[in-house]
Coordinates of C-alpha atoms in Angstrom, one line a residue:
Chain Q
M38 CA -6.2 -158.2 139.3
G39 CA -8.5 -155.1 140.0
E40 CA -11.5 -154.6 142.0
L41 CA -14.0 -156.0 139.7
E42 CA -11.6 -158.6 138.4
L43 CA -11.5 -159.6 142.2
I44 CA -15.4 -159.5 142.6
A45 CA -15.7 -161.6 139.5
A46 CA -13.6 -164.0 140.9
I47 CA -15.4 -164.3 144.0
E48 CA -18.6 -164.7 142.2
R49 CA -17.3 -167.7 140.2
A50 CA -16.1 -169.5 143.8
L51 CA -19.8 -169.2 144.9
A52 CA -22.2 -171.9 144.1
E53 CA -26.3 -171.7 144.6
R54 CA -27.8 -174.4 146.9
G55 CA -30.9 -175.8 147.3
G56 CA -32.8 -173.9 144.4
T57 CA -34.0 -171.1 146.7
V58 CA -31.9 -168.1 145.5
L59 CA -33.3 -166.6 142.1
R60 CA -31.1 -163.8 141.8
G61 CA -27.5 -164.0 143.7
P62 CA -24.4 -161.9 143.5
G63 CA -24.3 -159.4 140.6
D64 CA -27.5 -157.3 140.6
D65 CA -28.4 -154.4 142.9
A66 CA -29.8 -157.0 145.8
A67 CA -30.2 -160.9 146.0
V68 CA -33.8 -162.3 145.5
A69 CA -34.8 -165.7 147.4
R70 CA -37.6 -167.9 147.3
L71 CA -38.6 -168.5 151.1
P72 CA -39.0 -171.9 151.9
G73 CA -40.7 -171.5 155.7
A74 CA -43.3 -169.2 157.2
V75 CA -40.6 -167.2 159.4
S76 CA -37.0 -166.2 158.6
V77 CA -34.3 -166.3 161.2
T78 CA -31.5 -163.8 160.7
S79 CA -28.4 -163.0 162.5
I80 CA -25.3 -160.7 162.2
D81 CA -21.7 -161.2 163.3
A82 CA -18.8 -159.0 162.6
V83 CA -15.1 -160.6 162.8
V84 CA -12.5 -157.8 163.2
E85 CA -8.9 -158.0 162.8
G86 CA -7.0 -157.2 166.1
V87 CA -10.3 -157.7 168.2
H88 CA -11.4 -161.2 167.2
F89 CA -8.5 -162.5 165.4
R90 CA -4.6 -161.6 164.9
R91 CA -2.9 -162.0 161.6
E92 CA -0.1 -164.1 163.2
T93 CA -2.4 -166.8 164.4
H94 CA -5.4 -166.9 161.6
S95 CA -5.0 -167.1 157.8
P96 CA -7.1 -165.3 155.6
A97 CA -9.2 -168.5 155.1
D98 CA -9.5 -169.2 158.7
V99 CA -11.0 -165.8 159.1
G100 CA -13.3 -166.8 156.4
H101 CA -14.4 -169.9 157.7
K102 CA -14.8 -168.6 161.3
A103 CA -16.8 -165.5 160.1
L104 CA -19.6 -167.5 158.6
A105 CA -19.1 -170.2 161.4
V106 CA -19.9 -167.7 164.1
A107 CA -23.2 -166.2 162.4
L108 CA -24.1 -169.7 161.7
S109 CA -23.8 -171.0 165.2
D110 CA -26.6 -168.3 166.2
L111 CA -28.9 -169.9 163.6
A112 CA -28.0 -173.3 165.4
A113 CA -28.9 -172.1 168.7
M114 CA -32.4 -171.4 167.3
G115 CA -32.9 -174.5 165.9
A116 CA -33.0 -173.3 162.4
D117 CA -31.6 -174.2 159.1
G118 CA -28.9 -172.1 157.7
A119 CA -30.0 -171.0 154.2
H120 CA -28.3 -167.8 152.7
A121 CA -25.5 -165.9 153.7
Y122 CA -24.5 -162.0 152.8
V123 CA -21.1 -161.0 153.2
A124 CA -19.5 -157.4 153.7
L125 CA -15.9 -157.4 153.5
A126 CA -13.3 -154.7 154.1
V127 CA -10.0 -155.4 152.6
P128 CA -6.8 -153.6 154.2
S129 CA -3.9 -153.1 151.9
W130 CA -1.9 -156.2 153.5
L131 CA -4.4 -158.6 152.3
T132 CA -3.3 -159.6 148.5
E133 CA -6.2 -160.6 146.2
P134 CA -5.3 -164.2 146.3
D135 CA -5.7 -163.9 150.0
A136 CA -9.1 -162.3 150.0
L137 CA -10.3 -165.0 147.3
G138 CA -8.9 -167.7 149.7
L139 CA -11.0 -166.0 152.6
V140 CA -14.0 -166.6 150.4
E141 CA -13.2 -170.0 149.2
A142 CA -12.9 -171.3 152.8
M143 CA -16.3 -169.3 153.6
E144 CA -17.8 -171.3 150.6
R145 CA -16.4 -174.6 151.7
L146 CA -18.2 -174.2 155.0
A147 CA -21.3 -173.0 153.0
E148 CA -21.4 -176.2 151.1
T149 CA -21.2 -178.5 154.4
T150 CA -23.7 -176.6 155.9
D151 CA -25.9 -176.3 152.9
T152 CA -25.7 -172.7 152.8
T153 CA -25.6 -170.0 149.8
I154 CA -23.7 -167.3 149.8
A155 CA -26.0 -164.9 147.8
G156 CA -24.6 -161.6 148.1
G157 CA -22.0 -159.2 149.3
D158 CA -20.1 -156.0 149.4
V159 CA -16.2 -155.8 148.9
V160 CA -14.6 -152.6 149.9
S161 CA -11.4 -151.1 151.2
G162 CA -10.6 -150.7 154.9
P163 CA -7.9 -150.0 157.2
A164 CA -8.2 -153.7 158.7
L165 CA -9.6 -157.0 157.6
F166 CA -13.3 -156.6 158.5
A167 CA -15.9 -159.4 157.8
G168 CA -19.4 -159.0 158.3
V169 CA -21.8 -161.9 157.8
T170 CA -25.5 -161.7 157.9
V171 CA -27.1 -165.3 157.5
T172 CA -30.9 -165.8 157.3
G173 CA -32.3 -169.4 157.7
W174 CA -36.1 -170.2 158.1
A175 CA -38.4 -172.5 160.0
E176 CA -42.2 -173.5 159.3
S177 CA -43.3 -171.6 162.3
E178 CA -42.0 -169.7 165.4
Q179 CA -42.8 -172.7 167.5
A180 CA -40.3 -174.6 165.9
L181 CA -37.5 -172.4 167.2
V182 CA -36.0 -172.0 170.7
Y183 CA -35.2 -169.2 172.3
R184 CA -33.0 -168.2 175.1
D185 CA -35.8 -167.5 177.5
G186 CA -37.8 -170.9 178.0
A187 CA -35.9 -172.4 180.6
N188 CA -38.2 -173.3 183.4
P189 CA -37.6 -174.8 187.3
G190 CA -36.9 -178.4 187.1
D191 CA -35.4 -178.7 183.7
I192 CA -32.2 -179.8 183.4
V193 CA -29.1 -178.7 181.5
G194 CA -27.0 -180.1 178.9
V195 CA -24.3 -179.0 176.2
T196 CA -23.2 -180.6 173.2
G197 CA -19.7 -181.6 172.4
A198 CA -16.7 -180.8 174.5
L199 CA -15.5 -177.3 175.8
G200 CA -12.2 -175.6 176.2
G201 CA -10.6 -176.6 172.8
S202 CA -10.9 -173.1 171.3
G203 CA -9.3 -171.5 174.6
A204 CA -6.7 -174.2 174.6
G205 CA -6.0 -174.0 170.9
L206 CA -5.1 -170.1 171.2
L207 CA -2.9 -171.1 174.4
V208 CA -0.8 -173.4 172.1
L209 CA -1.0 -171.0 169.2
D210 CA 0.4 -168.4 171.1
G211 CA 3.6 -170.5 172.2
L212 CA 2.6 -172.3 175.4
E213 CA 4.3 -175.8 175.5
A214 CA 1.9 -178.3 176.8
G215 CA 3.7 -181.4 176.2
I216 CA 0.6 -182.6 174.1
D217 CA 1.1 -184.8 171.2
E218 CA 1.0 -183.0 167.5
A219 CA -2.3 -184.7 166.7
T220 CA -3.9 -183.4 169.8
R221 CA -2.3 -179.8 169.3
E222 CA -3.6 -179.7 165.6
A223 CA -7.4 -180.7 167.0
L224 CA -7.1 -177.8 169.3
V225 CA -5.4 -175.1 166.9
T226 CA -8.2 -176.7 164.5
R227 CA -10.8 -176.0 167.0
H228 CA -10.2 -172.3 167.7
R229 CA -9.6 -171.3 164.0
R230 CA -12.3 -173.3 162.4
P231 CA -15.2 -173.9 164.6
V232 CA -18.0 -175.9 163.6
P233 CA -21.7 -174.6 163.7
R234 CA -23.7 -176.9 165.4
L235 CA -26.7 -176.8 163.1
A236 CA -27.8 -180.6 162.7
E237 CA -27.5 -180.7 166.5
G238 CA -29.4 -177.4 167.0
R239 CA -32.4 -178.9 164.9
A240 CA -32.3 -182.1 166.6
L241 CA -32.4 -180.6 170.1
A242 CA -35.3 -178.1 168.8
A243 CA -37.3 -181.1 167.8
A244 CA -36.7 -183.1 170.9
G245 CA -38.2 -180.3 173.1
A246 CA -35.4 -178.0 174.4
T247 CA -36.9 -175.1 176.2
A248 CA -34.1 -172.5 176.0
M249 CA -30.9 -172.8 174.0
I250 CA -27.9 -170.6 173.4
D251 CA -24.5 -171.1 171.6
V252 CA -21.4 -170.9 173.8
S253 CA -19.6 -168.3 172.1
D254 CA -18.5 -166.5 175.3
G255 CA -18.1 -169.4 177.5
I256 CA -20.7 -171.2 179.9
A257 CA -19.8 -168.6 182.5
T258 CA -21.1 -165.8 180.5
D259 CA -23.6 -167.7 178.5
A260 CA -25.5 -169.5 181.1
Q261 CA -25.7 -166.3 183.0
H262 CA -27.8 -165.0 179.8
H263 CA -29.6 -168.1 179.9
A264 CA -30.8 -167.6 183.3
E265 CA -31.5 -164.2 183.1
R266 CA -33.5 -164.2 179.9
S267 CA -35.5 -167.2 181.4
G268 CA -36.1 -165.7 184.9
A269 CA -34.6 -168.5 186.5
A270 CA -31.5 -170.0 188.5
V271 CA -29.2 -171.8 186.7
E272 CA -26.8 -174.2 188.2
I273 CA -23.8 -175.7 186.6
D274 CA -21.4 -178.5 187.8
L275 CA -17.8 -177.6 186.7
A276 CA -16.7 -180.9 187.5
R277 CA -19.5 -182.4 184.8
L278 CA -18.2 -179.9 182.1
P279 CA -17.1 -182.0 178.9
L280 CA -13.5 -181.2 178.3
A281 CA -11.8 -181.3 174.9
E282 CA -8.5 -183.8 174.7
G283 CA -5.6 -182.0 175.5
V284 CA -7.6 -179.0 177.6
T285 CA -6.5 -180.9 180.9
A286 CA -2.7 -180.6 179.7
V287 CA -2.7 -177.0 178.4
A288 CA -4.8 -175.6 181.4
A289 CA -2.3 -177.2 183.8
A290 CA 1.1 -176.0 181.7
A291 CA -0.8 -172.5 181.6
G292 CA -1.8 -172.5 185.3
H293 CA -5.3 -172.5 185.0
N294 CA -7.9 -175.0 186.3
A295 CA -9.4 -177.0 183.4
A296 CA -12.7 -176.5 184.2
E297 CA -12.3 -172.9 184.6
L298 CA -10.8 -172.5 181.2
A299 CA -13.4 -174.5 179.7
A300 CA -16.4 -172.3 181.5
S301 CA -14.7 -168.9 180.6
A302 CA -12.6 -169.3 177.3
G303 CA -15.4 -169.3 174.9
E304 CA -15.5 -169.8 171.2
D305 CA -16.2 -173.5 171.0
F306 CA -19.4 -172.6 169.7
E307 CA -21.4 -175.9 171.2
L308 CA -25.1 -175.7 172.3
L309 CA -26.1 -174.9 176.0
F310 CA -29.8 -176.0 176.4
S311 CA -32.3 -176.8 179.0
V312 CA -35.0 -179.2 178.8
P313 CA -37.7 -181.0 180.9
A314 CA -35.8 -183.9 182.8
D315 CA -38.7 -186.3 181.4
R316 CA -37.3 -185.3 177.8
R317 CA -33.4 -186.5 178.7
A318 CA -34.0 -189.9 176.7
A319 CA -35.3 -188.1 173.6
I320 CA -32.6 -185.7 173.7
E321 CA -30.1 -188.1 174.2
A322 CA -31.3 -190.1 171.2
A323 CA -31.4 -186.7 169.0
A324 CA -27.4 -185.5 169.7
P325 CA -24.3 -186.4 171.5
V326 CA -24.9 -184.4 174.8
T327 CA -23.6 -184.1 178.5
W328 CA -25.7 -183.1 181.3
I329 CA -24.2 -180.5 183.4
G330 CA -26.8 -178.9 185.5
E331 CA -30.3 -178.0 186.6
V332 CA -32.6 -175.0 186.3
R333 CA -34.2 -173.8 189.9
Q334 CA -36.4 -171.5 190.9
G335 CA -34.4 -167.9 191.4
S336 CA -32.2 -166.0 189.2
G337 CA -28.8 -165.8 188.0
L338 CA -26.0 -168.6 187.5
R339 CA -24.4 -170.7 190.1
L340 CA -21.2 -172.6 189.4
L341 CA -20.6 -175.6 191.5
D342 CA -17.3 -177.3 192.3
A343 CA -16.9 -181.0 192.7
A344 CA -17.9 -180.6 196.4
G345 CA -21.1 -178.7 195.4
R346 CA -19.8 -175.4 196.8
E347 CA -20.3 -172.3 194.8
A348 CA -17.0 -171.6 192.8
Q349 CA -15.5 -168.5 192.2
L350 CA -13.9 -168.3 188.9
S351 CA -10.3 -166.5 189.0
G352 CA -10.7 -164.3 186.3
Y353 CA -9.6 -166.1 183.1
E354 CA -10.8 -163.7 180.4
H355 CA -12.7 -165.2 177.6
L356 CA -11.3 -165.0 174.1
G357 CA -11.3 -161.5 172.5
E358 CA -14.7 -159.7 172.7
P359 CA -18.1 -161.1 173.4
H360 CA -19.9 -162.3 170.6
Chain V
M136 CA -21.3 -146.8 179.9
G137 CA -19.8 -150.0 179.2
E138 CA -20.8 -152.1 176.2
L139 CA -23.6 -154.2 177.5
E140 CA -25.2 -150.6 178.4
L141 CA -24.5 -149.2 174.9
I142 CA -26.1 -152.3 173.5
A143 CA -29.0 -152.0 176.0
A144 CA -29.3 -148.2 175.1
I145 CA -29.1 -149.0 171.4
E146 CA -32.1 -151.9 171.9
R147 CA -34.1 -148.6 173.8
A148 CA -33.8 -146.8 170.7
L149 CA -35.2 -149.1 167.9
A150 CA -38.9 -149.6 167.2
E151 CA -40.5 -152.5 165.7
R152 CA -42.7 -151.7 162.9
G153 CA -45.3 -153.5 160.7
G154 CA -45.7 -156.4 163.2
T155 CA -43.3 -158.8 161.0
V156 CA -40.6 -159.0 163.7
L157 CA -41.5 -161.6 166.1
R158 CA -38.3 -161.6 167.9
G159 CA -35.8 -158.6 167.5
P160 CA -32.6 -157.8 169.1
G161 CA -31.5 -159.7 172.5
D162 CA -31.7 -163.3 171.5
D163 CA -29.2 -165.4 169.2
A164 CA -31.1 -164.3 165.9
A165 CA -34.1 -162.1 165.0
V166 CA -37.1 -163.9 163.9
A167 CA -39.4 -162.4 161.4
R168 CA -43.1 -163.3 159.9
L169 CA -42.7 -163.4 156.0
P170 CA -45.3 -161.0 154.3
G171 CA -44.4 -162.2 150.6
A172 CA -43.0 -164.9 148.8
V173 CA -39.9 -163.9 147.7
S174 CA -37.4 -161.7 149.9
V175 CA -34.8 -159.2 148.4
T176 CA -31.6 -158.6 150.3
S177 CA -28.9 -156.5 150.2
I178 CA -25.4 -155.7 152.4
D179 CA -23.6 -152.7 152.3
A180 CA -20.3 -151.5 154.0
V181 CA -19.4 -147.9 154.6
V182 CA -16.0 -147.5 156.2
E183 CA -14.2 -144.5 157.5
G184 CA -11.5 -143.2 155.3
V185 CA -13.1 -145.0 152.6
H186 CA -16.7 -144.0 151.9
F187 CA -16.4 -140.7 154.4
R188 CA -13.9 -139.0 156.7
R189 CA -14.5 -137.6 159.9
E190 CA -14.3 -134.1 158.9
T191 CA -17.2 -134.2 156.6
H192 CA -19.4 -136.6 158.3
S193 CA -20.9 -136.9 161.9
P194 CA -21.5 -140.3 163.3
A195 CA -25.6 -139.5 162.7
D196 CA -24.4 -138.7 159.0
V197 CA -22.7 -142.2 158.8
G198 CA -25.8 -144.1 160.3
H199 CA -28.2 -142.5 158.1
K200 CA -26.0 -143.1 155.0
A201 CA -25.0 -146.7 155.7
L202 CA -28.7 -147.6 156.0
A203 CA -29.7 -145.2 153.0
V204 CA -27.2 -146.9 150.6
A205 CA -28.5 -150.3 151.6
L206 CA -32.3 -149.3 151.1
S207 CA -31.3 -147.9 147.9
D208 CA -30.5 -151.3 146.3
L209 CA -34.1 -152.3 147.3
A210 CA -35.7 -149.3 145.8
A211 CA -33.5 -150.0 142.5
M212 CA -35.3 -153.7 142.6
G213 CA -38.6 -152.1 143.4
A214 CA -39.0 -153.9 146.5
D215 CA -40.1 -152.5 149.9
G216 CA -37.9 -152.2 152.8
A217 CA -38.7 -154.2 155.8
H218 CA -35.8 -155.3 158.0
A219 CA -32.2 -154.3 158.7
Y220 CA -29.4 -155.7 160.3
V221 CA -26.4 -153.6 161.3
A222 CA -22.8 -154.6 162.0
L223 CA -20.8 -151.7 163.9
A224 CA -17.2 -151.5 164.6
V225 CA -16.7 -148.9 166.9
P226 CA -13.0 -147.2 167.3
S227 CA -11.7 -145.3 170.4
W228 CA -12.5 -142.0 169.0
L229 CA -16.1 -142.7 168.8
T230 CA -18.0 -142.0 172.3
E231 CA -20.8 -143.7 173.4
P232 CA -23.1 -140.9 172.7
D233 CA -21.8 -140.6 169.1
A234 CA -22.8 -144.4 168.8
L235 CA -25.9 -143.9 170.0
G236 CA -26.3 -140.9 167.8
L237 CA -25.2 -143.0 164.9
V238 CA -28.0 -145.6 165.5
E239 CA -30.7 -143.0 166.4
A240 CA -29.9 -141.4 162.7
M241 CA -30.5 -145.0 161.3
E242 CA -33.6 -145.1 163.4
R243 CA -35.0 -141.9 162.0
L244 CA -34.4 -143.2 158.6
A245 CA -36.1 -146.7 159.3
E246 CA -38.8 -144.9 160.5
T247 CA -39.6 -142.9 157.5
T248 CA -39.1 -145.8 155.1
D249 CA -41.2 -148.3 157.2
T250 CA -37.9 -150.4 158.3
T251 CA -37.7 -152.4 161.4
I252 CA -33.7 -152.5 162.7
A253 CA -34.3 -156.2 163.8
G254 CA -30.8 -157.3 165.1
G255 CA -27.2 -156.3 164.9
D256 CA -23.5 -156.9 166.2
V257 CA -21.6 -154.2 168.0
V258 CA -17.8 -154.8 168.6
S259 CA -14.6 -152.7 168.6
G260 CA -12.5 -151.8 165.8
P261 CA -9.6 -149.6 164.3
A262 CA -12.1 -147.6 162.3
L263 CA -15.7 -146.8 162.0
F264 CA -17.1 -149.6 159.8
A265 CA -20.9 -150.0 159.5
G266 CA -22.3 -152.9 157.4
V267 CA -26.2 -152.8 157.0
T268 CA -28.0 -155.7 155.4
V269 CA -31.5 -154.9 154.3
T270 CA -34.1 -157.3 153.4
G271 CA -37.4 -156.2 151.8
W272 CA -40.3 -158.8 150.0
A273 CA -42.2 -158.9 146.9
E274 CA -45.3 -161.2 146.0
S275 CA -43.5 -162.7 143.5
E276 CA -40.1 -162.4 141.5
Q277 CA -42.2 -160.8 138.4
A278 CA -42.9 -157.7 140.7
L279 CA -39.4 -157.0 140.8
V280 CA -37.2 -155.2 138.3
Y281 CA -33.5 -156.6 137.7
R282 CA -30.6 -154.9 135.7
D283 CA -30.7 -156.9 133.1
G284 CA -34.2 -156.3 131.1
A285 CA -33.6 -153.3 129.0
N286 CA -34.7 -154.0 125.3
P287 CA -33.8 -152.0 122.2
G288 CA -36.2 -149.2 121.9
D289 CA -37.0 -148.6 125.4
I290 CA -36.3 -145.1 126.8
V291 CA -34.3 -144.4 129.4
G292 CA -34.9 -142.3 132.4
V293 CA -33.8 -141.1 135.9
T294 CA -35.8 -139.9 138.9
G295 CA -35.2 -136.5 140.7
A296 CA -31.8 -134.6 140.0
L297 CA -28.2 -135.4 139.7
G298 CA -24.8 -134.1 140.6
G299 CA -25.9 -132.8 144.1
S300 CA -24.2 -135.2 146.3
G301 CA -20.7 -134.6 144.3
A302 CA -21.4 -131.0 144.5
G303 CA -22.1 -131.0 148.2
L304 CA -18.8 -132.9 149.1
L305 CA -17.0 -130.0 147.2
V306 CA -18.5 -127.5 149.1
L307 CA -17.9 -129.5 152.3
D308 CA -14.0 -129.7 151.3
G309 CA -14.0 -125.7 151.4
L310 CA -15.0 -124.8 147.7
E311 CA -16.3 -121.3 147.5
A312 CA -18.7 -121.3 144.7
G313 CA -20.6 -118.3 145.4
I314 CA -24.0 -119.9 146.1
D315 CA -26.5 -119.1 148.7
E316 CA -26.6 -120.7 152.1
A317 CA -30.0 -122.5 151.5
T318 CA -28.6 -123.8 148.3
R319 CA -25.3 -125.0 150.1
E320 CA -27.2 -126.3 152.9
A321 CA -29.1 -128.6 150.2
L322 CA -26.5 -129.9 148.6
V323 CA -24.4 -131.0 151.5
T324 CA -27.5 -132.8 153.2
R325 CA -27.8 -134.3 149.6
H326 CA -24.4 -135.9 150.2
R327 CA -24.5 -136.6 153.6
R328 CA -28.0 -137.6 154.1
P329 CA -29.1 -139.4 150.8
V330 CA -32.9 -140.4 150.6
P331 CA -33.2 -144.2 149.4
R332 CA -36.1 -143.8 146.5
L333 CA -38.4 -146.5 147.7
A334 CA -41.5 -145.4 146.9
E335 CA -40.2 -144.3 143.5
G336 CA -38.7 -147.8 142.8
R337 CA -42.2 -149.3 143.6
A338 CA -44.1 -147.1 141.2
L339 CA -41.6 -147.3 138.6
A340 CA -41.5 -151.2 139.0
A341 CA -45.5 -151.3 138.6
A342 CA -45.4 -148.8 135.6
G343 CA -43.5 -151.3 133.7
A344 CA -39.9 -150.4 134.0
T345 CA -37.8 -153.3 132.3
A346 CA -34.4 -152.6 134.1
M347 CA -33.3 -150.3 136.7
I348 CA -30.1 -149.4 139.2
D349 CA -29.5 -146.9 141.4
V350 CA -26.9 -144.2 141.0
S351 CA -24.3 -144.7 143.3
D352 CA -21.3 -144.4 141.1
G353 CA -22.5 -142.0 138.7
I354 CA -24.6 -142.4 135.6
A355 CA -21.4 -143.0 133.6
T356 CA -20.8 -146.4 135.5
D357 CA -24.0 -147.2 136.4
A358 CA -25.5 -147.1 133.1
Q359 CA -22.7 -149.0 131.5
H360 CA -23.7 -152.0 134.1
H361 CA -27.3 -151.4 132.9
A362 CA -26.2 -151.7 129.2
E363 CA -23.6 -154.8 129.9
R364 CA -26.5 -156.7 132.1
S365 CA -29.1 -156.3 129.3
G366 CA -26.8 -156.9 126.4
A367 CA -27.7 -153.9 124.6
A368 CA -26.3 -150.4 124.1
V369 CA -27.6 -147.5 126.2
E370 CA -27.1 -144.0 124.9
I371 CA -27.4 -141.2 127.3
D372 CA -27.8 -137.2 126.5
L373 CA -25.4 -135.4 129.0
A374 CA -27.2 -132.4 128.2
R375 CA -30.6 -133.9 129.4
L376 CA -29.4 -134.8 132.6
P377 CA -31.4 -133.0 135.6
L378 CA -28.8 -131.2 137.5
A379 CA -29.5 -130.2 141.3
E380 CA -29.8 -126.7 142.1
G381 CA -26.2 -125.1 142.8
V382 CA -24.4 -128.1 140.7
T383 CA -23.7 -125.6 137.7
A384 CA -21.9 -123.1 140.1
V385 CA -20.1 -125.4 142.2
A386 CA -18.9 -127.2 139.0
A387 CA -17.7 -124.0 137.3
A388 CA -16.1 -122.8 140.6
A389 CA -14.2 -126.5 140.3
G390 CA -13.3 -126.1 137.2
H391 CA -15.6 -129.0 136.1
N392 CA -18.2 -129.6 133.4
A393 CA -21.4 -129.7 135.3
A394 CA -23.1 -132.7 133.2
E395 CA -19.5 -134.6 133.8
L396 CA -19.9 -133.9 137.4
A397 CA -23.3 -135.0 137.5
A398 CA -22.5 -138.2 135.6
S399 CA -19.4 -139.1 137.1
A400 CA -19.6 -137.8 140.9
G401 CA -22.2 -140.6 142.0
E402 CA -23.9 -141.1 145.5
D403 CA -27.2 -139.4 144.3
F404 CA -28.8 -142.2 145.0
E405 CA -31.6 -141.7 142.4
L406 CA -33.0 -144.4 140.1
L407 CA -32.0 -144.9 136.4
F408 CA -34.5 -147.0 134.4
S409 CA -35.3 -148.2 131.0
V410 CA -39.1 -148.7 130.1
P411 CA -40.5 -149.3 126.6
A412 CA -41.5 -146.0 124.6
D413 CA -45.1 -146.5 125.0
R414 CA -45.0 -146.8 128.9
R415 CA -43.7 -142.9 129.1
A416 CA -47.3 -141.7 130.3
A417 CA -47.6 -144.3 132.7
I418 CA -44.1 -143.8 134.0
E419 CA -44.9 -139.8 134.2
A420 CA -47.9 -140.6 136.2
A421 CA -46.0 -142.8 138.5
A422 CA -43.0 -140.8 139.6
P423 CA -41.3 -137.4 138.6
V424 CA -38.5 -138.4 135.9
T425 CA -36.4 -137.2 133.3
W426 CA -35.8 -138.7 130.1
I427 CA -32.2 -138.9 129.4
G428 CA -31.6 -141.6 126.5
E429 CA -32.5 -144.6 124.8
V430 CA -31.7 -148.1 124.6
R431 CA -30.2 -149.3 121.2
Q432 CA -29.1 -152.6 119.7
G433 CA -25.3 -153.2 120.2
S434 CA -23.6 -153.2 123.7
G435 CA -22.0 -150.6 125.7
L436 CA -22.8 -147.2 127.1
R437 CA -22.5 -144.0 124.8
L438 CA -22.4 -140.7 126.5
L439 CA -23.5 -138.0 123.7
D440 CA -22.8 -134.1 124.0
A441 CA -25.4 -131.3 123.3
A442 CA -24.0 -131.8 119.5
G443 CA -24.9 -135.6 119.4
R444 CA -21.3 -136.6 119.4
E445 CA -19.7 -138.9 121.7
A446 CA -18.6 -137.3 124.8
Q447 CA -15.2 -138.1 126.1
L448 CA -15.4 -137.8 130.0
S449 CA -12.4 -136.0 131.5
G450 CA -11.6 -138.0 134.3
Y451 CA -13.7 -136.4 137.2
E452 CA -13.5 -139.5 140.0
H453 CA -16.6 -140.6 141.2
L454 CA -16.9 -140.3 145.1
G455 CA -14.9 -142.6 147.1
E456 CA -15.2 -146.5 146.1
P457 CA -17.7 -147.9 143.8
H458 CA -21.1 -149.3 146.0

């Protein structure tokens, strides 16, 4: 299979969804009808040896993850996913079936998120590189949630569970944590195949979230952004962090505090948000969330331990590079 | 300068144009107001060792070229440039001033093309990789020109001059062609800093072009796409190709036929188009073009020599990988 055949095979693997893509791959550029008044666009790069290793991620995992990471940013704006554009640098170790498998995994995630992969570029490269641009839309800017709208008095919540991705990488790297196989698999899948919280993001935006960010680098980093961008202080109670099943056992086996791993490892791609306290019921009706802190007057992030004292993280590194 | 400082310096180097970007770099995603009914989007990747070498391209050249190559695809649709999103993988040999210089060169091209660099991602990588997504717009799909609209009886034209980029790389690689310094510099600049023909693309679209493609891989390849996509035959007279100044001398010094180099080397990023013969005057009023061939019934590309016989190219390779 030559390069042109690979590109043709990739194009055959892609479906159009929603009727908004008037011209997809194969021309100079893609043409799309715009179903909203504003576009929401994010670009993310996933690089071999930096964001993943060949030992722990199949090409299909890489394809899934590259699109998921980009879509997660749209989720954190409260936007719909819509169109994705994929630049792939393919190294010599990646076979053409591997490259096609990468795209097929991306296409499966596109299907479940109502996204159309509308264009791309496939080139050679010294390492596997996937750069994904995703564009969604909204009826107006007011329908979106930025990082900077948190106000003192807001309560802080998070979707889903934390620490699963970090724990998944630890077991992938060979840690024996004494957990059952189903739990192990769930953690590994959590690491390799993160799920962008698009529906939750839209629901939280509609229910009144004032600021939102996806948990890509860990709450210890992302809540800091949340606080800085909003010009307020954010307090997070580590004891209230929702832990994914198996995280406590894996953290113990690795000699880490479980809450600290959950706060620092990152790549869970859950949504961290703030909302006025009187919107609590509306938010709980919109999405499964856990309340983990408050917004205060002041600046910066304070992580509190179970006794309400400021916690010092012992330096567990988040996974790979910041997203 | 750490990664966060580099990103902050990059953000300071970027300006917003046209008032359409409501939120640029710094949030989860960029938000843009949509000035047209359809979007036109292209993604292109430029990779060290594949599309350029460190010996022949400065980081600033790479920044310029990565954006220019992407914008050239919008030009070939007859669309405006509007918003660009840049994913950069930065290897250890690239200093932070180098990375900033790359972005600044990109920003200068953005300025001259009325484009806003609205978002990006900067990560580490084993080699320099620049993935650029550009989005433009049009009032309707009918305002755009695809690759597949050429009809038998159309005449075929090209903007500007050809062969300059290929000749520029030959002299960069040390070929002594006996040309004066100004001509040499023009060829080298042509190779390192291609200019996307956005204004020409819009003018040709408005003047009735039926199919259009940018000359990235050389007319011998791109006119083939033009013919295949349109389901027609395209005849190109090699003797009519407009040669950039110095190309004849450089080709002779390298032992190539000049027209063949101009047809095969690629990366000139001029626009190849077809148009009904009765639109000739309208096209000539719209942009400086050279008429180089005709569309016929049939299929495929025929390159004709000065005697009107089918020419066989002797296999001069186009530059690097297909775009």
